[in-house]
Amino acid sequence: MSLKQQIDLAKLPKHVAIIMDGNGRWAKQRGKNRVFGHTNGVKAVRESAEACAELGVEYLTVYAFSTENWNRPQLEVTALMTLLMKTITAELKTLTKNDIRLGAIGDIDSLPKGVAKQLKEAIAATAHCKRMQLNLALSYSGKSEILNVAKILATKVQAGELKAGDINEEVFERQLFTAGMPDPELLIRTSGEHRLSNFLLWQLAYAEFYFTDVLWPDFDREELYKAIIDYQNRERRFGKTSEQLVP
Ligand code: IPE
Ligand code: IPE
Ligand code: MG
């Protein structure tokens, strides 16, 4: 039985999140510079998005650039932004063809003007697509996202629009970048690193974590299927006992 056939379509995660890591090491292993690794990581994004959409996953959120990544060498940052621009333009047709809607989370206005503009245009151009939403996390920081919600709510309280006592999880979530989306049930991180690196701190509160040593440019459909099969074999207890879960 193929890996794909082993997936139980009735038990798919609605939302998958991926920390795409290991591009630099992949390039280094080949005696190339880090940017070569990023360029070769694009195919893995395409394959993951197509595979998720085909299976019926509703949201895929990929960590493409963290706020901390601004501290990388200027040459690498510039190359990443250029690659992002090129990729958005080149992939627009594929997105529409696959009926995938583009989304973005993070401090989009901190991106170079051209990148932000193109991103917004691509988001608008695919807004009608229904099969899946692909969110790019760009200039994203989980802590900043949460802090920002605190500021928005504090301002509302100050203005008398909201009572502090009425703030609950639902009110809070409405101000997150992911408002209206289910929380990811599955988080994948490639390259053997076992940390969150400031990704979706609120939204991953109850996610299943899947780590693989595969470096991002080598990640493909089959690797994605493996992660989903692994997820489907987990027992998600949400604080209860195993016995309580028996229907
Ligand atoms: C992930 O690969 C891509 C980005 C963070 C933009 P890295 O560039 O972090 O690759 P490694 O971890 O150095 O191998
Ligand atoms: C996390 O990867 C950010 C992205 C994948 C975009 P990093 O490679 O930047 O994270 P650290 O430095 O290993 O924590
Ligand atoms: Mg890394």
PDB file of C-alpha atoms and ligand atoms in Angstrom:
ATOM      1  CA  MET A   1       0.000   0.000   0.000  1.00  0.00           C
ATOM      2  CA  SER A   2       1.411   3.425  -0.935  1.00  0.00           C
ATOM      3  CA  LEU A   3       1.897   6.060   1.755  1.00  0.00           C
ATOM      4  CA  LYS A   4      -0.943   8.089   0.287  1.00  0.00           C
ATOM      5  CA  GLN A   5      -3.314   5.131   0.518  1.00  0.00           C
ATOM      6  CA  GLN A   6      -2.473   4.756   4.209  1.00  0.00           C
ATOM      7  CA  ILE A   7      -3.962   8.167   4.977  1.00  0.00           C
ATOM      8  CA  ASP A   8      -7.420   8.167   6.546  1.00  0.00           C
ATOM      9  CA  LEU A   9      -9.150  11.024   4.738  1.00  0.00           C
ATOM     10  CA  ALA A  10     -11.800  11.195   7.460  1.00  0.00           C
ATOM     11  CA  LYS A  11      -9.114  12.051  10.033  1.00  0.00           C
ATOM     12  CA  LEU A  12      -7.182  14.728   8.169  1.00  0.00           C
ATOM     13  CA  PRO A  13      -5.860  17.755  10.024  1.00  0.00           C
ATOM     14  CA  LYS A  14      -7.743  20.858   8.866  1.00  0.00           C
ATOM     15  CA  HIS A  15      -4.678  23.015   9.342  1.00  0.00           C
ATOM     16  CA  VAL A  16      -1.036  22.011   8.924  1.00  0.00           C
ATOM     17  CA  ALA A  17       1.850  24.300   9.898  1.00  0.00           C
ATOM     18  CA  ILE A  18       5.429  23.828   8.712  1.00  0.00           C
ATOM     19  CA  ILE A  19       8.726  25.292   9.894  1.00  0.00           C
ATOM     20  CA  MET A  20      10.724  24.926   6.692  1.00  0.00           C
ATOM     21  CA  ASP A  21      14.263  24.549   7.975  1.00  0.00           C
ATOM     22  CA  GLY A  22      17.603  23.332   6.693  1.00  0.00           C
ATOM     23  CA  ASN A  23      18.091  25.161   3.389  1.00  0.00           C
ATOM     24  CA  GLY A  24      21.507  26.488   4.425  1.00  0.00           C
ATOM     25  CA  ARG A  25      22.801  23.084   5.489  1.00  0.00           C
ATOM     26  CA  TRP A  26      21.439  21.461   2.330  1.00  0.00           C
ATOM     27  CA  ALA A  27      23.439  23.932   0.226  1.00  0.00           C
ATOM     28  CA  LYS A  28      26.542  23.561   2.388  1.00  0.00           C
ATOM     29  CA  GLN A  29      26.483  19.785   1.879  1.00  0.00           C
ATOM     30  CA  ARG A  30      26.737  20.505  -1.843  1.00  0.00           C
ATOM     31  CA  GLY A  31      29.483  23.089  -1.499  1.00  0.00           C
ATOM     32  CA  LYS A  32      27.142  25.912  -2.506  1.00  0.00           C
ATOM     33  CA  ASN A  33      26.100  29.134  -0.836  1.00  0.00           C
ATOM     34  CA  ARG A  34      23.011  29.381   1.400  1.00  0.00           C
ATOM     35  CA  VAL A  35      20.921  31.109  -1.252  1.00  0.00           C
ATOM     36  CA  PHE A  36      21.218  28.005  -3.448  1.00  0.00           C
ATOM     37  CA  GLY A  37      19.464  26.146  -0.646  1.00  0.00           C
ATOM     38  CA  HIS A  38      16.628  28.679  -0.477  1.00  0.00           C
ATOM     39  CA  THR A  39      16.143  28.522  -4.246  1.00  0.00           C
ATOM     40  CA  ASN A  40      15.885  24.755  -4.050  1.00  0.00           C
ATOM     41  CA  GLY A  41      13.405  24.993  -1.201  1.00  0.00           C
ATOM     42  CA  VAL A  42      10.712  26.481  -3.425  1.00  0.00           C
ATOM     43  CA  LYS A  43       9.842  23.121  -4.997  1.00  0.00           C
ATOM     44  CA  ALA A  44       9.212  21.648  -1.546  1.00  0.00           C
ATOM     45  CA  VAL A  45       6.686  24.410  -0.817  1.00  0.00           C
ATOM     46  CA  ARG A  46       4.910  23.705  -4.109  1.00  0.00           C
ATOM     47  CA  GLU A  47       4.810  19.946  -3.500  1.00  0.00           C
ATOM     48  CA  SER A  48       3.591  20.344   0.086  1.00  0.00           C
ATOM     49  CA  ALA A  49       0.882  22.781  -0.958  1.00  0.00           C
ATOM     50  CA  GLU A  50      -0.309  20.589  -3.832  1.00  0.00           C
ATOM     51  CA  ALA A  51      -0.287  17.455  -1.700  1.00  0.00           C
ATOM     52  CA  CYS A  52      -2.220  19.140   1.128  1.00  0.00           C
ATOM     53  CA  ALA A  53      -4.762  20.611  -1.269  1.00  0.00           C
ATOM     54  CA  GLU A  54      -5.275  17.274  -3.035  1.00  0.00           C
ATOM     55  CA  LEU A  55      -5.852  15.470   0.252  1.00  0.00           C
ATOM     56  CA  GLY A  56      -8.344  18.034   1.482  1.00  0.00           C
ATOM     57  CA  VAL A  57      -6.349  19.970   4.096  1.00  0.00           C
ATOM     58  CA  GLU A  58      -8.025  23.387   4.388  1.00  0.00           C
ATOM     59  CA  TYR A  59      -5.124  25.532   5.612  1.00  0.00           C
ATOM     60  CA  LEU A  60      -1.368  25.229   5.234  1.00  0.00           C
ATOM     61  CA  THR A  61       0.790  27.795   7.015  1.00  0.00           C
ATOM     62  CA  VAL A  62       4.500  27.842   6.216  1.00  0.00           C
ATOM     63  CA  TYR A  63       7.165  29.745   8.130  1.00  0.00           C
ATOM     64  CA  ALA A  64       9.140  31.474   5.408  1.00  0.00           C
ATOM     65  CA  PHE A  65      10.816  34.347   7.247  1.00  0.00           C
ATOM     66  CA  SER A  66      10.878  35.211  10.952  1.00  0.00           C
ATOM     67  CA  THR A  67      11.426  38.655  12.452  1.00  0.00           C
ATOM     68  CA  GLU A  68      14.692  37.206  13.789  1.00  0.00           C
ATOM     69  CA  ASN A  69      15.761  36.374  10.226  1.00  0.00           C
ATOM     70  CA  TRP A  70      16.209  40.126   9.573  1.00  0.00           C
ATOM     71  CA  ASN A  71      19.442  39.688  11.544  1.00  0.00           C
ATOM     72  CA  ARG A  72      20.978  37.429   8.898  1.00  0.00           C
ATOM     73  CA  PRO A  73      23.703  38.825   6.602  1.00  0.00           C
ATOM     74  CA  GLN A  74      22.252  41.572   4.411  1.00  0.00           C
ATOM     75  CA  LEU A  75      23.119  39.667   1.229  1.00  0.00           C
ATOM     76  CA  GLU A  76      21.074  36.663   2.332  1.00  0.00           C
ATOM     77  CA  VAL A  77      18.105  38.816   3.399  1.00  0.00           C
ATOM     78  CA  THR A  78      18.110  40.611   0.052  1.00  0.00           C
ATOM     79  CA  ALA A  79      18.387  37.320  -1.838  1.00  0.00           C
ATOM     80  CA  LEU A  80      15.471  35.886   0.146  1.00  0.00           C
ATOM     81  CA  MET A  81      13.287  38.900  -0.624  1.00  0.00           C
ATOM     82  CA  THR A  82      14.164  38.704  -4.323  1.00  0.00           C
ATOM     83  CA  LEU A  83      13.392  34.995  -4.347  1.00  0.00           C
ATOM     84  CA  LEU A  84      10.072  35.686  -2.648  1.00  0.00           C
ATOM     85  CA  MET A  85       9.115  38.227  -5.299  1.00  0.00           C
ATOM     86  CA  LYS A  86      10.093  35.911  -8.153  1.00  0.00           C
ATOM     87  CA  THR A  87       8.308  32.953  -6.603  1.00  0.00           C
ATOM     88  CA  ILE A  88       5.054  34.794  -6.004  1.00  0.00           C
ATOM     89  CA  THR A  89       4.959  35.929  -9.638  1.00  0.00           C
ATOM     90  CA  ALA A  90       5.977  32.537 -11.020  1.00  0.00           C
ATOM     91  CA  GLU A  91       3.582  30.518  -8.854  1.00  0.00           C
ATOM     92  CA  LEU A  92       0.490  32.663  -9.250  1.00  0.00           C
ATOM     93  CA  LYS A  93      -0.782  30.552 -12.166  1.00  0.00           C
ATOM     94  CA  THR A  94      -0.175  27.278 -10.308  1.00  0.00           C
ATOM     95  CA  LEU A  95      -2.034  28.625  -7.292  1.00  0.00           C
ATOM     96  CA  THR A  96      -5.056  29.603  -9.362  1.00  0.00           C
ATOM     97  CA  LYS A  97      -4.913  26.311 -11.294  1.00  0.00           C
ATOM     98  CA  ASN A  98      -4.940  24.380  -8.021  1.00  0.00           C
ATOM     99  CA  ASP A  99      -7.673  26.632  -6.607  1.00  0.00           C
ATOM    100  CA  ILE A 100      -5.384  27.691  -3.729  1.00  0.00           C
ATOM    101  CA  ARG A 101      -5.922  31.023  -2.005  1.00  0.00           C
ATOM    102  CA  LEU A 102      -2.813  32.843  -0.838  1.00  0.00           C
ATOM    103  CA  GLY A 103      -2.675  34.435   2.597  1.00  0.00           C
ATOM    104  CA  ALA A 104       0.050  36.075   4.666  1.00  0.00           C
ATOM    105  CA  ILE A 105       0.673  36.415   8.369  1.00  0.00           C
ATOM    106  CA  GLY A 106       3.260  38.649   9.984  1.00  0.00           C
ATOM    107  CA  ASP A 107       4.395  42.235   9.768  1.00  0.00           C
ATOM    108  CA  ILE A 108       3.827  42.487   6.015  1.00  0.00           C
ATOM    109  CA  ASP A 109       4.406  46.230   5.925  1.00  0.00           C
ATOM    110  CA  SER A 110       7.962  45.723   7.174  1.00  0.00           C
ATOM    111  CA  LEU A 111       8.794  43.865   3.936  1.00  0.00           C
ATOM    112  CA  PRO A 112      10.411  45.809   1.087  1.00  0.00           C
ATOM    113  CA  LYS A 113       7.672  47.846  -0.642  1.00  0.00           C
ATOM    114  CA  GLY A 114       7.811  45.861  -3.891  1.00  0.00           C
ATOM    115  CA  VAL A 115       7.459  42.545  -2.072  1.00  0.00           C
ATOM    116  CA  ALA A 116       4.548  43.765   0.057  1.00  0.00           C
ATOM    117  CA  LYS A 117       2.778  45.133  -3.011  1.00  0.00           C
ATOM    118  CA  GLN A 118       3.181  41.958  -5.042  1.00  0.00           C
ATOM    119  CA  LEU A 119       2.120  39.824  -2.117  1.00  0.00           C
ATOM    120  CA  LYS A 120      -1.043  41.866  -1.615  1.00  0.00           C
ATOM    121  CA  GLU A 121      -1.807  41.653  -5.332  1.00  0.00           C
ATOM    122  CA  ALA A 122      -1.372  37.873  -5.339  1.00  0.00           C
ATOM    123  CA  ILE A 123      -3.612  37.595  -2.271  1.00  0.00           C
ATOM    124  CA  ALA A 124      -6.293  39.625  -4.048  1.00  0.00           C
ATOM    125  CA  ALA A 125      -5.885  37.662  -7.299  1.00  0.00           C
ATOM    126  CA  THR A 126      -6.452  34.323  -5.531  1.00  0.00           C
ATOM    127  CA  ALA A 127      -9.102  35.508  -3.060  1.00  0.00           C
ATOM    128  CA  HIS A 128     -11.790  33.583  -4.956  1.00  0.00           C
ATOM    129  CA  CYS A 129      -9.972  30.228  -4.720  1.00  0.00           C
ATOM    130  CA  LYS A 130     -11.735  27.682  -2.570  1.00  0.00           C
ATOM    131  CA  ARG A 131      -9.780  24.470  -2.177  1.00  0.00           C
ATOM    132  CA  MET A 132      -7.163  25.486   0.370  1.00  0.00           C
ATOM    133  CA  GLN A 133      -5.540  28.556   1.900  1.00  0.00           C
ATOM    134  CA  LEU A 134      -1.753  28.745   1.818  1.00  0.00           C
ATOM    135  CA  ASN A 135      -0.477  31.196   4.410  1.00  0.00           C
ATOM    136  CA  LEU A 136       3.054  32.534   4.147  1.00  0.00           C
ATOM    137  CA  ALA A 137       4.445  33.593   7.521  1.00  0.00           C
ATOM    138  CA  LEU A 138       6.670  36.532   6.641  1.00  0.00           C
ATOM    139  CA  SER A 139       8.443  38.792   9.069  1.00  0.00           C
ATOM    140  CA  TYR A 140       6.477  36.790  11.602  1.00  0.00           C
ATOM    141  CA  SER A 141       6.967  36.589  15.369  1.00  0.00           C
ATOM    142  CA  GLY A 142       4.579  34.746  17.666  1.00  0.00           C
ATOM    143  CA  LYS A 143       5.402  36.948  20.645  1.00  0.00           C
ATOM    144  CA  SER A 144       4.839  40.149  18.626  1.00  0.00           C
ATOM    145  CA  GLU A 145       1.517  38.796  17.375  1.00  0.00           C
ATOM    146  CA  ILE A 146       0.309  38.164  20.930  1.00  0.00           C
ATOM    147  CA  LEU A 147       1.637  41.526  22.162  1.00  0.00           C
ATOM    148  CA  ASN A 148      -0.157  43.242  19.320  1.00  0.00           C
ATOM    149  CA  VAL A 149      -3.465  41.639  20.318  1.00  0.00           C
ATOM    150  CA  ALA A 150      -2.879  42.852  23.898  1.00  0.00           C
ATOM    151  CA  LYS A 151      -2.406  46.389  22.569  1.00  0.00           C
ATOM    152  CA  ILE A 152      -5.516  46.272  20.387  1.00  0.00           C
ATOM    153  CA  LEU A 153      -7.663  44.995  23.260  1.00  0.00           C
ATOM    154  CA  ALA A 154      -6.194  47.499  25.722  1.00  0.00           C
ATOM    155  CA  THR A 155      -7.035  50.310  23.306  1.00  0.00           C
ATOM    156  CA  LYS A 156     -10.609  49.033  23.004  1.00  0.00           C
ATOM    157  CA  VAL A 157     -10.947  48.880  26.796  1.00  0.00           C
ATOM    158  CA  GLN A 158      -9.544  52.402  27.097  1.00  0.00           C
ATOM    159  CA  ALA A 159     -12.036  53.659  24.517  1.00  0.00           C
ATOM    160  CA  GLY A 160     -14.885  52.041  26.447  1.00  0.00           C
ATOM    161  CA  GLU A 161     -15.697  49.627  23.571  1.00  0.00           C
ATOM    162  CA  LEU A 162     -14.830  46.514  25.551  1.00  0.00           C
ATOM    163  CA  LYS A 163     -14.939  45.468  29.223  1.00  0.00           C
ATOM    164  CA  ALA A 164     -11.725  43.913  30.532  1.00  0.00           C
ATOM    165  CA  GLY A 165     -13.834  41.164  32.120  1.00  0.00           C
ATOM    166  CA  ASP A 166     -15.289  40.229  28.739  1.00  0.00           C
ATOM    167  CA  ILE A 167     -11.895  39.305  27.271  1.00  0.00           C
ATOM    168  CA  ASN A 168     -11.836  35.557  26.686  1.00  0.00           C
ATOM    169  CA  GLU A 169     -10.074  33.219  24.255  1.00  0.00           C
ATOM    170  CA  GLU A 170     -12.592  33.879  21.513  1.00  0.00           C
ATOM    171  CA  VAL A 171     -12.293  37.670  21.788  1.00  0.00           C
ATOM    172  CA  PHE A 172      -8.510  37.341  21.837  1.00  0.00           C
ATOM    173  CA  GLU A 173      -8.361  35.022  18.814  1.00  0.00           C
ATOM    174  CA  ARG A 174     -10.427  37.403  16.729  1.00  0.00           C
ATOM    175  CA  GLN A 175      -7.428  39.762  16.680  1.00  0.00           C
ATOM    176  CA  LEU A 176      -4.806  37.203  15.715  1.00  0.00           C
ATOM    177  CA  PHE A 177      -3.533  36.985  12.130  1.00  0.00           C
ATOM    178  CA  THR A 178      -5.229  33.583  12.024  1.00  0.00           C
ATOM    179  CA  ALA A 179      -8.676  34.901  13.006  1.00  0.00           C
ATOM    180  CA  GLY A 180     -11.379  32.648  11.584  1.00  0.00           C
ATOM    181  CA  MET A 181      -8.982  29.733  10.928  1.00  0.00           C
ATOM    182  CA  PRO A 182      -8.833  26.559  12.989  1.00  0.00           C
ATOM    183  CA  ASP A 183      -5.635  26.107  15.018  1.00  0.00           C
ATOM    184  CA  PRO A 184      -3.073  23.825  13.343  1.00  0.00           C
ATOM    185  CA  GLU A 185      -3.504  20.252  14.562  1.00  0.00           C
ATOM    186  CA  LEU A 186      -0.115  19.276  13.116  1.00  0.00           C
ATOM    187  CA  LEU A 187       3.206  21.125  13.163  1.00  0.00           C
ATOM    188  CA  ILE A 188       6.067  19.811  11.048  1.00  0.00           C
ATOM    189  CA  ARG A 189       9.667  20.967  11.448  1.00  0.00           C
ATOM    190  CA  THR A 190      12.374  19.729   9.138  1.00  0.00           C
ATOM    191  CA  SER A 191      16.166  19.538   9.559  1.00  0.00           C
ATOM    192  CA  GLY A 192      16.280  17.868  12.970  1.00  0.00           C
ATOM    193  CA  GLU A 193      15.821  21.025  15.045  1.00  0.00           C
ATOM    194  CA  HIS A 194      13.374  20.647  17.917  1.00  0.00           C
ATOM    195  CA  ARG A 195      12.157  24.150  18.701  1.00  0.00           C
ATOM    196  CA  LEU A 196       9.402  26.571  17.796  1.00  0.00           C
ATOM    197  CA  SER A 197      11.604  29.555  16.921  1.00  0.00           C
ATOM    198  CA  ASN A 198       8.782  31.961  17.834  1.00  0.00           C
ATOM    199  CA  PHE A 199       6.228  30.399  15.457  1.00  0.00           C
ATOM    200  CA  LEU A 200       2.460  30.508  16.187  1.00  0.00           C
ATOM    201  CA  LEU A 201       2.904  30.416  19.965  1.00  0.00           C
ATOM    202  CA  TRP A 202      -0.802  30.808  20.730  1.00  0.00           C
ATOM    203  CA  GLN A 203      -2.154  28.679  17.880  1.00  0.00           C
ATOM    204  CA  LEU A 204       0.106  25.664  18.491  1.00  0.00           C
ATOM    205  CA  ALA A 205      -1.014  25.242  22.114  1.00  0.00           C
ATOM    206  CA  TYR A 206      -2.428  21.760  21.394  1.00  0.00           C
ATOM    207  CA  ALA A 207      -0.793  20.820  18.102  1.00  0.00           C
ATOM    208  CA  GLU A 208       0.913  17.479  17.516  1.00  0.00           C
ATOM    209  CA  PHE A 209       4.598  18.061  16.712  1.00  0.00           C
ATOM    210  CA  TYR A 210       6.348  16.067  14.001  1.00  0.00           C
ATOM    211  CA  PHE A 211      10.098  16.396  13.588  1.00  0.00           C
ATOM    212  CA  THR A 212      12.115  14.963  10.731  1.00  0.00           C
ATOM    213  CA  ASP A 213      15.828  15.098   9.928  1.00  0.00           C
ATOM    214  CA  VAL A 214      15.042  15.678   6.238  1.00  0.00           C
ATOM    215  CA  LEU A 215      16.352  19.074   5.114  1.00  0.00           C
ATOM    216  CA  TRP A 216      13.691  21.338   3.622  1.00  0.00           C
ATOM    217  CA  PRO A 217      14.780  21.154  -0.073  1.00  0.00           C
ATOM    218  CA  ASP A 218      14.468  17.336   0.168  1.00  0.00           C
ATOM    219  CA  PHE A 219      10.959  17.472   1.657  1.00  0.00           C
ATOM    220  CA  ASP A 220       8.339  16.251  -0.803  1.00  0.00           C
ATOM    221  CA  ARG A 221       4.868  14.717  -1.062  1.00  0.00           C
ATOM    222  CA  GLU A 222       5.951  11.402   0.418  1.00  0.00           C
ATOM    223  CA  GLU A 223       7.514  13.154   3.419  1.00  0.00           C
ATOM    224  CA  LEU A 224       4.294  15.085   3.937  1.00  0.00           C
ATOM    225  CA  TYR A 225       2.271  11.862   3.786  1.00  0.00           C
ATOM    226  CA  LYS A 226       4.589  10.343   6.424  1.00  0.00           C
ATOM    227  CA  ALA A 227       3.929  13.274   8.745  1.00  0.00           C
ATOM    228  CA  ILE A 228       0.163  12.966   8.322  1.00  0.00           C
ATOM    229  CA  ILE A 229       0.220   9.195   8.899  1.00  0.00           C
ATOM    230  CA  ASP A 230       2.274   9.737  12.055  1.00  0.00           C
ATOM    231  CA  TYR A 231      -0.230  12.364  13.204  1.00  0.00           C
ATOM    232  CA  GLN A 232      -3.127   9.992  12.579  1.00  0.00           C
ATOM    233  CA  ASN A 233      -1.542   7.393  14.839  1.00  0.00           C
ATOM    234  CA  ARG A 234      -1.370   9.757  17.801  1.00  0.00           C
ATOM    235  CA  GLU A 235      -3.944   9.717  20.555  1.00  0.00           C
ATOM    236  CA  ARG A 236      -5.107  13.294  21.109  1.00  0.00           C
ATOM    237  CA  ARG A 237      -6.364  13.295  24.687  1.00  0.00           C
ATOM    238  CA  PHE A 238      -6.747  17.003  25.447  1.00  0.00           C
ATOM    239  CA  GLY A 239      -6.208  16.362  29.140  1.00  0.00           C
ATOM    240  CA  LYS A 240      -8.560  13.403  29.404  1.00  0.00           C
ATOM    241  CA  THR A 241      -7.613   9.779  30.029  1.00  0.00           C
ATOM    242  CA  SER A 242      -7.331   7.198  27.276  1.00  0.00           C
ATOM    243  CA  GLU A 243     -10.402   5.364  28.601  1.00  0.00           C
ATOM    244  CA  GLN A 244     -12.551   8.482  28.344  1.00  0.00           C
ATOM    245  CA  LEU A 245     -11.887   8.666  24.607  1.00  0.00           C
ATOM    246  CA  VAL A 246     -13.461   5.292  23.808  1.00  0.00           C
ATOM    247  CA  PRO A 247     -16.743   6.125  22.054  1.00  0.00           C
TER     248      PRO A 247
HETATM  249  C1  IPE B   1      15.209  27.820   6.497  1.00  0.00           C
HETATM  250  O1  IPE B   1      16.482  27.337   6.238  1.00  0.00           O
HETATM  251  C2  IPE B   1      14.828  29.001   5.647  1.00  0.00           C
HETATM  252  C3  IPE B   1      14.795  30.286   6.371  1.00  0.00           C
HETATM  253  C4  IPE B   1      14.966  30.459   7.636  1.00  0.00           C
HETATM  254  C5  IPE B   1      14.526  31.455   5.547  1.00  0.00           C
HETATM  255  P1  IPE B   1      17.743  27.966   6.943  1.00  0.00           P
HETATM  256  O2  IPE B   1      18.245  29.096   6.122  1.00  0.00           O
HETATM  257  O3  IPE B   1      17.444  28.285   8.363  1.00  0.00           O
HETATM  258  O4  IPE B   1      18.770  26.751   6.854  1.00  0.00           O
HETATM  259  P2  IPE B   1      19.761  26.250   7.994  1.00  0.00           P
HETATM  260  O5  IPE B   1      18.943  26.021   9.224  1.00  0.00           O
HETATM  261  O6  IPE B   1      20.772  27.303   8.201  1.00  0.00           O
HETATM  262  O7  IPE B   1      20.326  24.982   7.452  1.00  0.00           O
HETATM  263  C1  IPE B   2      12.937  29.426  11.680  1.00  0.00           C
HETATM  264  O1  IPE B   2      14.129  28.904  11.193  1.00  0.00           O
HETATM  265  C2  IPE B   2      12.368  30.411  10.732  1.00  0.00           C
HETATM  266  C3  IPE B   2      11.994  29.870   9.433  1.00  0.00           C
HETATM  267  C4  IPE B   2      11.977  28.619   9.071  1.00  0.00           C
HETATM  268  C5  IPE B   2      11.573  30.855   8.486  1.00  0.00           C
HETATM  269  P1  IPE B   2      15.528  29.459  11.670  1.00  0.00           P
HETATM  270  O2  IPE B   2      16.549  28.593  11.056  1.00  0.00           O
HETATM  271  O3  IPE B   2      15.622  30.905  11.429  1.00  0.00           O
HETATM  272  O4  IPE B   2      15.441  29.236  13.242  1.00  0.00           O
HETATM  273  P2  IPE B   2      16.569  28.984  14.321  1.00  0.00           P
HETATM  274  O5  IPE B   2      17.557  30.080  14.173  1.00  0.00           O
HETATM  275  O6  IPE B   2      17.159  27.641  14.032  1.00  0.00           O
HETATM  276  O7  IPE B   2      15.844  29.006  15.622  1.00  0.00           O
HETATM  277 MG    MG B   3      17.546  27.247  10.076  1.00  0.00          MG
END
